[in-house]
């Protein structure tokens, strides 16, 4: 895979007009540099830029990101939030100790469940991402993931969910405590960004977060996830709230 784009290939990747890409680059709103008089955009920097925009996007923008990354075939059920979860990947009352320990403990739990081959390497990649910018949100949720996909550390993409008995400091805005942790393991950049956009839409639903914090079993949380995600795919959900 080429690790950089030119204007034309990046415009095709993002389904944007090349003129728009040039304007964003010239205004310093898109990370890029001129090489021999031509714009080049490093894949890792574009990936991080898109991640940042997902974190700041509203419902309509998140839906647009999903549509762009899903491509003409649409969003398959197996690539959605519920499609990548499993009862073995939902941990209720997960022991909350420290900011660093919970990442390592979650990766070990995923490995014990048979989903992750190298929990130490995956935890280190997540910690490196967190040191750049915490993924904790002001609603008490953290979206744990490496800066770049690490497909060599697992056999298939998965999404874990842990609820802690109490919130703990995890770098949330304005000192907000975090008690819900999602663990994202995606095989490629497009899949990761698509999942991140959909998950961001899902956790914006008050009923979904309330259910995560109150339900008593992993099966109930999985059923809630499926139900809420189906709501996102309904005509009303697709138009935004």
Tab-separated table of C-alpha atoms in Angstrom:
chain	number	residue	atom	x	y	z
A	1	UNK	CA	0.000	0.000	0.000
A	2	UNK	CA	1.334	3.450	-0.947
A	3	UNK	CA	1.913	5.504	2.193
A	4	UNK	CA	1.038	8.817	0.566
A	5	UNK	CA	-1.537	10.441	-1.704
A	6	UNK	CA	-1.416	13.139	-4.336
A	7	UNK	CA	-4.361	15.500	-4.761
A	8	UNK	CA	-6.185	13.283	-7.249
A	9	UNK	CA	-5.841	10.040	-5.291
A	10	UNK	CA	-6.773	11.712	-1.995
A	11	UNK	CA	-9.820	13.327	-3.610
A	12	UNK	CA	-10.899	9.900	-4.883
A	13	UNK	CA	-10.233	8.342	-1.461
A	14	UNK	CA	-12.352	10.959	0.321
A	15	UNK	CA	-14.871	11.334	-2.521
A	16	UNK	CA	-14.190	15.063	-2.638
A	17	UNK	CA	-13.507	17.480	-5.467
A	18	UNK	CA	-9.745	17.815	-6.128
A	19	UNK	CA	-10.144	21.598	-6.014
A	20	UNK	CA	-11.533	21.301	-2.473
A	21	UNK	CA	-8.544	19.177	-1.417
A	22	UNK	CA	-6.147	21.764	-2.831
A	23	UNK	CA	-7.914	24.599	-1.005
A	24	UNK	CA	-7.835	22.732	2.318
A	25	UNK	CA	-4.117	22.037	1.886
A	26	UNK	CA	-3.247	25.598	0.894
A	27	UNK	CA	-5.170	26.947	3.893
A	28	UNK	CA	-3.360	24.596	6.253
A	29	UNK	CA	-6.587	22.776	7.122
A	30	UNK	CA	-5.380	19.451	5.733
A	31	UNK	CA	-1.948	18.016	6.617
A	32	UNK	CA	0.230	17.920	3.509
A	33	UNK	CA	3.458	19.222	2.024
A	34	UNK	CA	4.794	20.220	-1.364
A	35	UNK	CA	7.344	17.883	-2.921
A	36	UNK	CA	8.828	19.050	-6.192
A	37	UNK	CA	5.991	21.547	-6.595
A	38	UNK	CA	3.265	18.922	-6.033
A	39	UNK	CA	1.156	18.271	-2.963
A	40	UNK	CA	1.733	15.000	-1.114
A	41	UNK	CA	-0.325	13.752	1.825
A	42	UNK	CA	1.009	11.062	4.167
A	43	UNK	CA	-1.519	8.284	4.778
A	44	UNK	CA	-0.921	8.253	8.564
A	45	UNK	CA	-1.482	12.020	8.801
A	46	UNK	CA	-4.655	11.854	6.708
A	47	UNK	CA	-5.903	8.993	8.853
A	48	UNK	CA	-5.321	11.021	12.030
A	49	UNK	CA	-6.929	14.104	10.438
A	50	UNK	CA	-10.047	12.103	9.600
A	51	UNK	CA	-10.149	10.655	13.120
A	52	UNK	CA	-10.046	14.146	14.558
A	53	UNK	CA	-12.855	15.296	12.293
A	54	UNK	CA	-14.976	12.314	13.313
A	55	UNK	CA	-14.518	13.294	16.948
A	56	UNK	CA	-15.747	16.819	16.201
A	57	UNK	CA	-18.475	15.960	13.682
A	58	UNK	CA	-22.215	16.350	14.113
A	59	UNK	CA	-24.803	13.681	13.222
A	60	UNK	CA	-25.152	14.731	9.582
A	61	UNK	CA	-21.380	14.800	9.071
A	62	UNK	CA	-20.942	11.388	10.707
A	63	UNK	CA	-23.588	9.924	8.428
A	64	UNK	CA	-21.794	11.406	5.414
A	65	UNK	CA	-18.489	9.880	6.571
A	66	UNK	CA	-20.182	6.485	6.894
A	67	UNK	CA	-21.614	6.759	3.392
A	68	UNK	CA	-18.263	7.755	1.893
A	69	UNK	CA	-16.350	4.938	3.579
A	70	UNK	CA	-19.019	2.303	3.023
A	71	UNK	CA	-18.756	2.691	-0.741
A	72	UNK	CA	-21.390	1.689	-3.309
A	73	UNK	CA	-22.152	-1.633	-1.582
A	74	UNK	CA	-23.412	0.129	1.532
A	75	UNK	CA	-22.828	-0.706	5.185
A	76	UNK	CA	-22.832	-4.478	5.765
A	77	UNK	CA	-24.300	-5.697	9.046
A	78	UNK	CA	-21.106	-7.611	9.843
A	79	UNK	CA	-19.070	-4.392	9.736
A	80	UNK	CA	-21.348	-2.466	12.081
A	81	UNK	CA	-21.001	-2.066	15.823
A	82	UNK	CA	-23.176	-5.033	16.821
A	83	UNK	CA	-21.668	-7.200	14.071
A	84	UNK	CA	-18.205	-6.906	15.621
A	85	UNK	CA	-19.265	-7.495	19.239
A	86	UNK	CA	-19.718	-10.778	21.098
A	87	UNK	CA	-20.837	-11.776	24.590
A	88	UNK	CA	-17.201	-12.701	25.308
A	89	UNK	CA	-16.230	-9.110	24.530
A	90	UNK	CA	-18.628	-7.389	26.941
A	91	UNK	CA	-17.298	-7.007	30.467
A	92	UNK	CA	-19.562	-5.624	33.171
A	93	UNK	CA	-18.126	-4.246	36.412
A	94	UNK	CA	-14.643	-4.426	34.915
A	95	UNK	CA	-12.090	-3.656	37.667
A	96	UNK	CA	-11.069	-0.014	37.390
A	97	UNK	CA	-7.624	0.709	38.779
A	98	UNK	CA	-5.534	3.282	36.919
A	99	UNK	CA	-5.567	4.890	33.492
A	100	UNK	CA	-2.678	2.759	32.245
A	101	UNK	CA	-3.682	-0.476	33.960
A	102	UNK	CA	-7.174	-0.604	32.471
A	103	UNK	CA	-5.814	-0.565	28.908
A	104	UNK	CA	-3.466	-3.475	29.620
A	105	UNK	CA	-6.180	-5.345	31.531
A	106	UNK	CA	-8.711	-4.941	28.709
A	107	UNK	CA	-6.234	-6.190	26.125
A	108	UNK	CA	-5.457	-9.220	28.295
A	109	UNK	CA	-9.177	-9.910	28.686
A	110	UNK	CA	-9.602	-9.815	24.893
A	111	UNK	CA	-6.662	-12.199	24.521
A	112	UNK	CA	-8.084	-14.552	27.163
A	113	UNK	CA	-11.339	-14.593	25.180
A	114	UNK	CA	-9.386	-15.647	22.078
A	115	UNK	CA	-9.727	-12.420	20.082
A	116	UNK	CA	-6.252	-10.930	20.442
A	117	UNK	CA	-2.901	-12.607	19.858
A	118	UNK	CA	-0.499	-10.107	21.385
A	119	UNK	CA	-2.157	-8.083	24.158
A	120	UNK	CA	1.104	-6.433	25.225
A	121	UNK	CA	1.821	-5.008	21.773
A	122	UNK	CA	-1.786	-3.929	21.280
A	123	UNK	CA	-1.887	-2.202	24.680
A	124	UNK	CA	1.374	-0.384	23.878
A	125	UNK	CA	-0.067	0.850	20.566
A	126	UNK	CA	-3.180	2.123	22.347
A	127	UNK	CA	-1.126	3.870	25.029
A	128	UNK	CA	0.926	5.569	22.313
A	129	UNK	CA	-2.304	6.825	20.726
A	130	UNK	CA	-3.632	8.023	24.091
A	131	UNK	CA	-0.391	9.923	24.763
A	132	UNK	CA	-0.980	11.917	21.565
A	133	UNK	CA	-4.560	12.844	22.438
A	134	UNK	CA	-6.887	11.109	24.918
A	135	UNK	CA	-9.904	9.385	23.375
A	136	UNK	CA	-12.071	10.029	26.444
A	137	UNK	CA	-15.228	12.048	25.762
A	138	UNK	CA	-17.260	14.266	28.066
A	139	UNK	CA	-20.077	11.665	28.198
A	140	UNK	CA	-17.885	9.234	30.141
A	141	UNK	CA	-16.920	7.077	27.145
A	142	UNK	CA	-13.415	6.304	25.839
A	143	UNK	CA	-12.769	4.839	22.375
A	144	UNK	CA	-9.546	2.863	22.770
A	145	UNK	CA	-7.606	2.121	19.592
A	146	UNK	CA	-4.095	2.321	18.110
A	147	UNK	CA	-3.080	5.222	15.898
A	148	UNK	CA	-2.857	2.848	12.939
A	149	UNK	CA	-4.650	-0.509	12.464
A	150	UNK	CA	-2.679	-3.503	13.767
A	151	UNK	CA	-4.104	-6.455	11.773
A	152	UNK	CA	-1.124	-8.654	12.596
A	153	UNK	CA	-2.200	-8.802	16.246
A	154	UNK	CA	-5.619	-10.460	15.757
A	155	UNK	CA	-7.355	-12.839	13.371
A	156	UNK	CA	-10.438	-10.695	12.686
A	157	UNK	CA	-11.738	-7.266	13.576
A	158	UNK	CA	-13.612	-6.961	16.848
A	159	UNK	CA	-15.127	-4.434	19.222
A	160	UNK	CA	-15.003	-4.864	22.985
A	161	UNK	CA	-16.995	-2.996	25.627
A	162	UNK	CA	-16.168	-2.649	29.314
A	163	UNK	CA	-18.193	-0.948	32.042
A	164	UNK	CA	-16.370	-0.031	35.227
A	165	UNK	CA	-18.054	0.141	38.655
A	166	UNK	CA	-16.974	3.763	39.014
A	167	UNK	CA	-15.572	6.414	36.744
A	168	UNK	CA	-11.849	7.077	36.685
A	169	UNK	CA	-9.715	9.941	35.337
A	170	UNK	CA	-8.847	9.120	31.726
A	171	UNK	CA	-8.133	12.513	30.210
A	172	UNK	CA	-11.760	13.446	29.594
A	173	UNK	CA	-12.660	17.063	28.753
A	174	UNK	CA	-12.983	19.338	31.786
A	175	UNK	CA	-11.923	16.485	34.057
A	176	UNK	CA	-14.900	14.256	33.201
A	177	UNK	CA	-14.570	10.725	34.580
A	178	UNK	CA	-14.765	7.690	32.278
A	179	UNK	CA	-16.728	4.525	33.053
A	180	UNK	CA	-17.444	3.039	29.598
A	181	UNK	CA	-14.534	1.813	27.462
A	182	UNK	CA	-14.798	0.572	23.863
A	183	UNK	CA	-11.838	-1.414	22.505
A	184	UNK	CA	-11.587	-1.113	18.703
A	185	UNK	CA	-9.516	-3.563	16.663
A	186	UNK	CA	-9.946	-2.949	12.928
A	187	UNK	CA	-8.090	-4.593	10.061
A	188	UNK	CA	-7.690	-1.482	7.899
A	189	UNK	CA	-8.060	2.288	7.991
A	190	UNK	CA	-11.355	2.540	6.121
A	191	UNK	CA	-12.992	-0.063	8.353
A	192	UNK	CA	-11.709	1.680	11.462
A	193	UNK	CA	-12.933	5.121	10.426
A	194	UNK	CA	-16.297	3.748	9.338
A	195	UNK	CA	-16.720	1.939	12.658
A	196	UNK	CA	-15.598	5.013	14.587
A	197	UNK	CA	-18.160	7.183	12.789
A	198	UNK	CA	-20.972	4.712	13.432
A	199	UNK	CA	-19.984	4.194	17.061
A	200	UNK	CA	-19.893	7.972	17.546
A	201	UNK	CA	-23.469	8.177	16.270
A	202	UNK	CA	-24.529	5.332	18.533
A	203	UNK	CA	-23.073	6.682	21.774
A	204	UNK	CA	-24.744	10.029	21.076
A	205	UNK	CA	-28.070	8.295	21.774
A	206	UNK	CA	-28.941	8.918	25.452
A	207	UNK	CA	-30.928	5.677	25.676
A	208	UNK	CA	-27.947	3.661	24.485
A	209	UNK	CA	-25.539	4.954	27.100
A	210	UNK	CA	-28.196	4.714	29.812
A	211	UNK	CA	-28.736	1.077	28.858
A	212	UNK	CA	-25.014	0.294	28.922
A	213	UNK	CA	-24.820	1.692	32.429
A	214	UNK	CA	-27.928	-0.047	33.773
A	215	UNK	CA	-28.366	-3.440	32.072
A	216	UNK	CA	-27.286	-6.505	33.981
A	217	UNK	CA	-25.965	-8.873	31.304
A	218	UNK	CA	-23.786	-8.890	28.212
A	219	UNK	CA	-26.636	-10.415	26.183
A	220	UNK	CA	-28.931	-7.519	27.086
A	221	UNK	CA	-26.308	-4.984	26.045
A	222	UNK	CA	-25.797	-6.781	22.722
A	223	UNK	CA	-29.561	-6.768	22.097
A	224	UNK	CA	-29.689	-3.057	22.924
A	225	UNK	CA	-26.783	-2.385	20.551
A	226	UNK	CA	-28.523	-4.205	17.708
A	227	UNK	CA	-31.798	-2.394	18.345
A	228	UNK	CA	-30.221	1.060	18.520
A	229	UNK	CA	-28.084	0.403	15.466
A	230	UNK	CA	-31.129	-0.684	13.476
A	231	UNK	CA	-32.629	2.659	14.448
A	232	UNK	CA	-29.646	4.424	12.889
A	233	UNK	CA	-30.306	2.562	9.642
A	234	UNK	CA	-33.996	3.464	9.550
A	235	UNK	CA	-35.104	6.322	7.266
A	236	UNK	CA	-35.607	8.530	10.325
A	237	UNK	CA	-32.191	7.665	11.726
A	238	UNK	CA	-30.468	8.189	8.389
A	239	UNK	CA	-31.849	11.709	8.250
A	240	UNK	CA	-30.326	12.481	11.626
A	241	UNK	CA	-31.951	13.482	14.851
